[in-house]
Amino acid sequence: MSILACPKCHEPLEIEGKTCKCINNHCYDIARQGYMNLLLNPDKASNNPGDSKESLIARKAYLDKGYYDPILFEVVNEIKKKEGPLNILDLGCGEGYYTYRMKQILGDENTYCGLDISKLAVRMATQYDKSIHWIVGNSKNIPVLDHSMDVITAMFTVVNQEELARCIKEDGYIIHVTANRDHLIEIKHLIYDEVKTKSDKYIRLPFNVLESHDFKKTISIKNREDALNLLKMTPHYYHIKKEKRDVLDTLEALDVTIDVKITVYRP
Ligand SMILES: C[S@@+](CC[C@H](N)C(=O)[O-])C[C@H]1O[C@@H](n2cnc3c(N)ncnc32)[C@H](O)[C@@H]1O
Ligand SMILES: [Zn+2]
């Protein structure tokens, strides 16, 4: 049974060879690498097409070393509270590390979808596992059927309330991971003269909070290469002022703080 929906008319999408199609004959390509391109042209034009290639490669190299697995385990522990088989959608999946690892840990009985607006990121994701539904698409127009998802994860990415409400099952979990004030505070101190703190009150979603907790931990980045990758995968790298450039030359192994909020919502 299809869980995918046409981004134009929201009718179910059926796979036919190298394309997928709805009953209204809207047709989308399945790329050679195995991902589906369900991003509409107007969405491409009006949205940030995603992170730069440099940043994606850095994030993949960093995440592949397992540095952020403690965050992954927090999310997986929440998903484990639900009885399977589950339809799981990872919104803004980037280059697919977390989606892939969720499947590795939680197993094949569930159906996994990873969606990102960046074609480049999704193409990288296909290298992990071809059996995940990798989708180039927009979180503001999610190409899945109404109330088809048991779990939607959104890790460090933009969300759209209406679309979350439409796609999640009545008893489903929306797992939202956001950065807290001290997240990567050491990196911020390296780069900025003055570190601004912002309140998290804007990122509360208007759903019932089933569970919410902060997760804080210090991790040790082992060497210069990994530290540079961490820096490059954050927006901070692109904000380094000229006079702070020497930070990059002297960067070495360092301890950094992970400080995130994991909130499980029910619609
Ligand atoms: C900071 S990255 C996080 C990636 C991954 N979840 C992680 O934690 O490593 C944010 C991701 O959201 C994606 N993104 C931004 N706007 C989007 C949208 N409207 N729809 C889908 N994905 C979007 C970006 O392309 C990027 O891959
Ligand atoms: Zn259609």
Tab-separated table of N, CA, C and O in Angstrom, residues 173-251:
chain	number	residue	atom	x	y	z
A	173	TYR	N	3.657	10.077	16.997
A	173	TYR	CA	4.619	10.918	17.722
A	173	TYR	C	5.325	11.860	16.744
A	173	TYR	O	5.838	11.405	15.714
A	174	ILE	N	5.376	13.119	17.114
A	174	ILE	CA	6.245	14.056	16.386
A	174	ILE	C	7.433	14.307	17.305
A	174	ILE	O	7.257	14.808	18.421
A	175	ILE	N	8.612	13.920	16.867
A	175	ILE	CA	9.796	14.061	17.728
A	175	ILE	C	10.647	15.213	17.199
A	175	ILE	O	11.198	15.144	16.099
A	176	HIS	N	10.696	16.264	17.983
A	176	HIS	CA	11.341	17.511	17.551
A	176	HIS	C	12.639	17.688	18.331
A	176	HIS	O	12.614	17.718	19.564
A	177	VAL	N	13.746	17.783	17.642
A	177	VAL	CA	15.036	18.000	18.301
A	177	VAL	C	15.529	19.395	17.938
A	177	VAL	O	15.669	19.721	16.755
A	178	THR	N	15.758	20.197	18.968
A	178	THR	CA	16.214	21.566	18.725
A	178	THR	C	17.428	21.864	19.596
A	178	THR	O	17.631	21.234	20.644
A	179	ALA	N	18.214	22.825	19.151
A	179	ALA	CA	19.419	23.183	19.899
A	179	ALA	C	19.055	24.099	21.059
A	179	ALA	O	18.264	25.027	20.903
A	180	ASN	N	19.625	23.826	22.233
A	180	ASN	CA	19.472	24.718	23.387
A	180	ASN	C	20.599	25.740	23.403
A	180	ASN	O	21.540	25.676	22.602
A	181	ARG	N	20.515	26.617	24.393
A	181	ARG	CA	21.434	27.748	24.491
A	181	ARG	C	22.908	27.364	24.461
A	181	ARG	O	23.722	27.994	23.801
A	182	ASP	N	23.275	26.292	25.170
A	182	ASP	CA	24.698	25.961	25.290
A	182	ASP	C	25.188	24.981	24.234
A	182	ASP	O	26.321	24.499	24.311
A	183	HIS	N	24.340	24.678	23.259
A	183	HIS	CA	24.761	23.722	22.225
A	183	HIS	C	25.973	24.279	21.473
A	183	HIS	O	25.928	25.386	20.939
A	184	LEU	N	27.061	23.547	21.481
A	184	LEU	CA	28.309	23.932	20.804
A	184	LEU	C	28.823	25.298	21.274
A	184	LEU	O	29.413	26.041	20.493
A	185	ILE	N	28.599	25.574	22.528
A	185	ILE	CA	28.965	26.889	23.076
A	185	ILE	C	30.464	27.178	22.875
A	185	ILE	O	30.867	28.318	22.620
A	186	GLU	N	31.274	26.114	22.949
A	186	GLU	CA	32.731	26.292	22.795
A	186	GLU	C	33.066	26.793	21.390
A	186	GLU	O	33.976	27.604	21.211
A	187	ILE	N	32.338	26.289	20.408
A	187	ILE	CA	32.559	26.719	19.013
A	187	ILE	C	32.144	28.183	18.860
A	187	ILE	O	32.836	28.980	18.222
A	188	LYS	N	31.037	28.528	19.491
A	188	LYS	CA	30.568	29.926	19.405
A	188	LYS	C	31.601	30.866	20.036
A	188	LYS	O	31.875	31.938	19.514
A	189	HIS	N	32.183	30.434	21.168
A	189	HIS	CA	33.190	31.284	21.814
A	189	HIS	C	34.445	31.425	20.965
A	189	HIS	O	35.117	32.458	21.020
A	190	LEU	N	34.747	30.401	20.198
A	190	LEU	CA	35.912	30.487	19.314
A	190	LEU	C	35.702	31.542	18.234
A	190	LEU	O	36.629	32.235	17.839
A	191	ILE	N	34.458	31.649	17.772
A	191	ILE	CA	34.176	32.424	16.566
A	191	ILE	C	33.676	33.837	16.819
A	191	ILE	O	34.021	34.763	16.095
A	192	TYR	N	32.867	33.992	17.873
A	192	TYR	CA	32.264	35.306	18.109
A	192	TYR	C	32.891	35.985	19.326
A	192	TYR	O	33.210	35.318	20.311
A	193	ASP	N	33.022	37.299	19.245
A	193	ASP	CA	33.514	38.052	20.404
A	193	ASP	C	32.469	38.031	21.499
A	193	ASP	O	32.763	37.936	22.676
A	194	GLU	N	31.226	38.120	21.045
A	194	GLU	CA	30.125	38.139	22.007
A	194	GLU	C	29.132	37.056	21.596
A	194	GLU	O	28.678	37.027	20.447
A	195	VAL	N	28.830	36.140	22.535
A	195	VAL	CA	27.919	35.052	22.197
A	195	VAL	C	26.501	35.439	22.597
A	195	VAL	O	26.218	35.686	23.762
A	196	LYS	N	25.628	35.510	21.585
A	196	LYS	CA	24.235	35.889	21.867
A	196	LYS	C	23.463	34.648	22.301
A	196	LYS	O	23.637	33.577	21.752
A	197	THR	N	22.629	34.817	23.311
A	197	THR	CA	21.779	33.692	23.713
A	197	THR	C	20.356	34.005	23.291
A	197	THR	O	19.889	35.124	23.438
A	198	LYS	N	19.690	32.989	22.736
A	198	LYS	CA	18.305	33.264	22.359
A	198	LYS	C	17.370	32.293	23.075
A	198	LYS	O	17.732	31.168	23.384
A	199	SER	N	16.194	32.780	23.305
A	199	SER	CA	15.207	31.990	24.026
A	199	SER	C	14.651	30.903	23.112
A	199	SER	O	14.636	31.048	21.907
A	200	ASP	N	14.204	29.799	23.712
A	200	ASP	CA	13.666	28.713	22.883
A	200	ASP	C	12.144	28.783	22.792
A	200	ASP	O	11.505	27.887	22.309
A	201	LYS	N	11.565	29.894	23.262
A	201	LYS	CA	10.107	29.900	23.355
A	201	LYS	C	9.420	29.895	21.985
A	201	LYS	O	8.281	29.518	21.864
A	202	TYR	N	10.157	30.267	20.955
A	202	TYR	CA	9.563	30.335	19.619
A	202	TYR	C	9.456	28.971	18.946
A	202	TYR	O	8.757	28.815	17.979
A	203	ILE	N	10.189	27.989	19.452
A	203	ILE	CA	10.196	26.720	18.739
A	203	ILE	C	9.238	25.694	19.329
A	203	ILE	O	9.202	24.564	18.895
A	204	ARG	N	8.423	26.104	20.266
A	204	ARG	CA	7.366	25.222	20.778
A	204	ARG	C	6.304	25.042	19.703
A	204	ARG	O	5.843	26.010	19.121
A	205	LEU	N	5.917	23.828	19.470
A	205	LEU	CA	4.879	23.569	18.473
A	205	LEU	C	3.519	23.461	19.172
A	205	LEU	O	3.450	23.053	20.330
A	206	PRO	N	2.444	23.791	18.463
A	206	PRO	CA	1.128	23.852	19.109
A	206	PRO	C	0.444	22.484	19.182
A	206	PRO	O	-0.694	22.327	18.754
A	207	PHE	N	1.143	21.491	19.689
A	207	PHE	CA	0.565	20.153	19.859
A	207	PHE	C	0.683	19.775	21.335
A	207	PHE	O	1.355	20.455	22.101
A	208	ASN	N	0.056	18.653	21.702
A	208	ASN	CA	0.180	18.196	23.088
A	208	ASN	C	1.583	17.666	23.332
A	208	ASN	O	2.070	16.831	22.563
A	209	VAL	N	2.192	18.132	24.405
A	209	VAL	CA	3.535	17.648	24.734
A	209	VAL	C	3.394	16.350	25.542
A	209	VAL	O	2.835	16.351	26.639
A	210	LEU	N	3.893	15.276	24.960
A	210	LEU	CA	3.817	13.984	25.630
A	210	LEU	C	5.017	13.832	26.563
A	210	LEU	O	4.939	13.262	27.642
A	211	GLU	N	6.128	14.390	26.113
A	211	GLU	CA	7.384	14.245	26.844
A	211	GLU	C	8.343	15.301	26.331
A	211	GLU	O	8.386	15.563	25.130
A	212	SER	N	9.104	15.913	27.234
A	212	SER	CA	10.111	16.863	26.769
A	212	SER	C	11.273	16.840	27.748
A	212	SER	O	11.069	16.921	28.956
A	213	HIS	N	12.464	16.683	27.241
A	213	HIS	CA	13.608	16.753	28.146
A	213	HIS	C	14.820	17.350	27.448
A	213	HIS	O	14.928	17.317	26.226
A	214	ASP	N	15.694	17.901	28.286
A	214	ASP	CA	16.948	18.435	27.768
A	214	ASP	C	18.004	17.354	27.883
A	214	ASP	O	18.022	16.580	28.845
A	215	PHE	N	18.862	17.328	26.900
A	215	PHE	CA	19.955	16.354	26.922
A	215	PHE	C	21.254	17.135	26.763
A	215	PHE	O	21.458	17.825	25.765
A	216	LYS	N	22.102	17.030	27.791
A	216	LYS	CA	23.347	17.796	27.784
A	216	LYS	C	24.511	16.852	28.049
A	216	LYS	O	24.426	16.026	28.974
A	217	LYS	N	25.554	16.987	27.272
A	217	LYS	CA	26.683	16.071	27.419
A	217	LYS	C	27.913	16.725	26.777
A	217	LYS	O	27.783	17.429	25.782
A	218	THR	N	29.065	16.474	27.371
A	218	THR	CA	30.304	16.967	26.751
A	218	THR	C	30.916	15.840	25.934
A	218	THR	O	31.040	14.714	26.427
A	219	ILE	N	31.251	16.146	24.693
A	219	ILE	CA	31.904	15.119	23.874
A	219	ILE	C	33.301	15.604	23.478
A	219	ILE	O	33.542	16.808	23.373
A	220	SER	N	34.199	14.648	23.279
A	220	SER	CA	35.580	14.999	22.935
A	220	SER	C	35.814	14.788	21.443
A	220	SER	O	35.720	13.660	20.961
A	221	ILE	N	36.079	15.883	20.764
A	221	ILE	CA	36.407	15.792	19.340
A	221	ILE	C	37.898	15.443	19.266
A	221	ILE	O	38.739	16.153	19.827
A	222	LYS	N	38.188	14.350	18.560
A	222	LYS	CA	39.518	13.737	18.694
A	222	LYS	C	40.654	14.461	17.996
A	222	LYS	O	41.787	14.407	18.437
A	223	ASN	N	40.357	15.092	16.869
A	223	ASN	CA	41.463	15.692	16.125
A	223	ASN	C	41.004	16.906	15.318
A	223	ASN	O	39.817	17.216	15.257
A	224	ARG	N	41.971	17.536	14.691
A	224	ARG	CA	41.726	18.769	13.929
A	224	ARG	C	40.720	18.553	12.796
A	224	ARG	O	39.826	19.361	12.570
A	225	GLU	N	40.847	17.429	12.094
A	225	GLU	CA	39.976	17.160	10.945
A	225	GLU	C	38.501	17.093	11.393
A	225	GLU	O	37.623	17.696	10.776
A	226	ASP	N	38.264	16.385	12.466
A	226	ASP	CA	36.890	16.241	12.954
A	226	ASP	C	36.354	17.579	13.469
A	226	ASP	O	35.182	17.910	13.274
A	227	ALA	N	37.239	18.351	14.123
A	227	ALA	CA	36.821	19.659	14.641
A	227	ALA	C	36.457	20.593	13.488
A	227	ALA	O	35.463	21.323	13.551
A	228	LEU	N	37.246	20.538	12.417
A	228	LEU	CA	36.952	21.369	11.242
A	228	LEU	C	35.627	20.957	10.605
A	228	LEU	O	34.830	21.807	10.194
A	229	ASN	N	35.398	19.648	10.533
A	229	ASN	CA	34.128	19.174	9.971
A	229	ASN	C	32.943	19.639	10.797
A	229	ASN	O	31.921	20.050	10.256
A	230	LEU	N	33.104	19.585	12.122
A	230	LEU	CA	32.024	20.048	12.996
A	230	LEU	C	31.734	21.528	12.739
A	230	LEU	O	30.585	21.945	12.619
A	231	LEU	N	32.808	22.283	12.617
A	231	LEU	CA	32.654	23.718	12.371
A	231	LEU	C	31.955	23.972	11.032
A	231	LEU	O	31.029	24.772	10.927
A	232	LYS	N	32.365	23.223	10.020
A	232	LYS	CA	31.827	23.433	8.665
A	232	LYS	C	30.365	23.023	8.537
A	232	LYS	O	29.679	23.465	7.628
A	233	MET	N	29.909	22.133	9.410
A	233	MET	CA	28.507	21.723	9.296
A	233	MET	C	27.574	22.671	10.051
A	233	MET	O	26.367	22.521	10.006
A	234	THR	N	28.127	23.641	10.746
A	234	THR	CA	27.285	24.613	11.455
A	234	THR	C	27.278	25.937	10.673
A	234	THR	O	28.202	26.206	9.904
A	235	PRO	N	26.249	26.755	10.897
A	235	PRO	CA	26.240	28.067	10.227
A	235	PRO	C	27.376	28.968	10.710
A	235	PRO	O	27.780	29.892	10.017
A	236	HIS	N	27.927	28.645	11.910
A	236	HIS	CA	28.965	29.526	12.484
A	236	HIS	C	30.175	29.662	11.562
A	236	HIS	O	30.778	30.715	11.469
A	237	TYR	N	30.515	28.587	10.887
A	237	TYR	CA	31.690	28.584	10.003
A	237	TYR	C	31.600	29.713	8.974
A	237	TYR	O	32.588	30.331	8.611
A	238	TYR	N	30.368	29.926	8.504
A	238	TYR	CA	30.173	30.906	7.429
A	238	TYR	C	30.067	32.333	7.973
A	238	TYR	O	29.899	33.286	7.226
A	239	HIS	N	30.160	32.450	9.300
A	239	HIS	CA	30.079	33.779	9.926
A	239	HIS	C	31.416	34.216	10.527
A	239	HIS	O	31.474	35.216	11.233
A	240	ILE	N	32.459	33.449	10.260
A	240	ILE	CA	33.756	33.813	10.857
A	240	ILE	C	34.260	35.108	10.226
A	240	ILE	O	34.349	35.216	9.000
A	241	LYS	N	34.588	36.063	11.070
A	241	LYS	CA	35.101	37.337	10.559
A	241	LYS	C	36.563	37.166	10.155
A	241	LYS	O	37.257	36.296	10.672
A	242	LYS	N	36.996	38.060	9.250
A	242	LYS	CA	38.366	38.005	8.748
A	242	LYS	C	39.383	37.923	9.884
A	242	LYS	O	40.293	37.108	9.868
A	243	GLU	N	39.197	38.789	10.873
A	243	GLU	CA	40.180	38.862	11.953
A	243	GLU	C	40.169	37.625	12.860
A	243	GLU	O	41.041	37.466	13.712
A	244	LYS	N	39.182	36.740	12.657
A	244	LYS	CA	39.123	35.517	13.468
A	244	LYS	C	39.574	34.283	12.680
A	244	LYS	O	39.530	33.156	13.175
A	245	ARG	N	39.984	34.512	11.438
A	245	ARG	CA	40.325	33.400	10.541
A	245	ARG	C	41.416	32.487	11.100
A	245	ARG	O	41.477	31.304	10.778
A	246	ASP	N	42.304	33.067	11.918
A	246	ASP	CA	43.407	32.255	12.449
A	246	ASP	C	42.901	31.126	13.356
A	246	ASP	O	43.615	30.163	13.618
A	247	VAL	N	41.658	31.251	13.788
A	247	VAL	CA	41.043	30.185	14.590
A	247	VAL	C	41.110	28.862	13.826
A	247	VAL	O	41.366	27.803	14.386
A	248	LEU	N	40.917	28.966	12.514
A	248	LEU	CA	40.898	27.756	11.689
A	248	LEU	C	42.273	27.094	11.626
A	248	LEU	O	42.393	25.876	11.567
A	249	ASP	N	43.325	27.914	11.668
A	249	ASP	CA	44.685	27.360	11.585
A	249	ASP	C	45.096	26.661	12.875
A	249	ASP	O	45.895	25.734	12.857
A	250	THR	N	44.559	27.149	13.979
A	250	THR	CA	45.006	26.611	15.266
A	250	THR	C	44.034	25.565	15.837
A	250	THR	O	44.281	24.996	16.896
A	251	LEU	N	42.945	25.326	15.116
A	251	LEU	CA	41.934	24.390	15.606
A	251	LEU	C	42.520	22.998	15.799
A	251	LEU	O	43.230	22.495	14.933
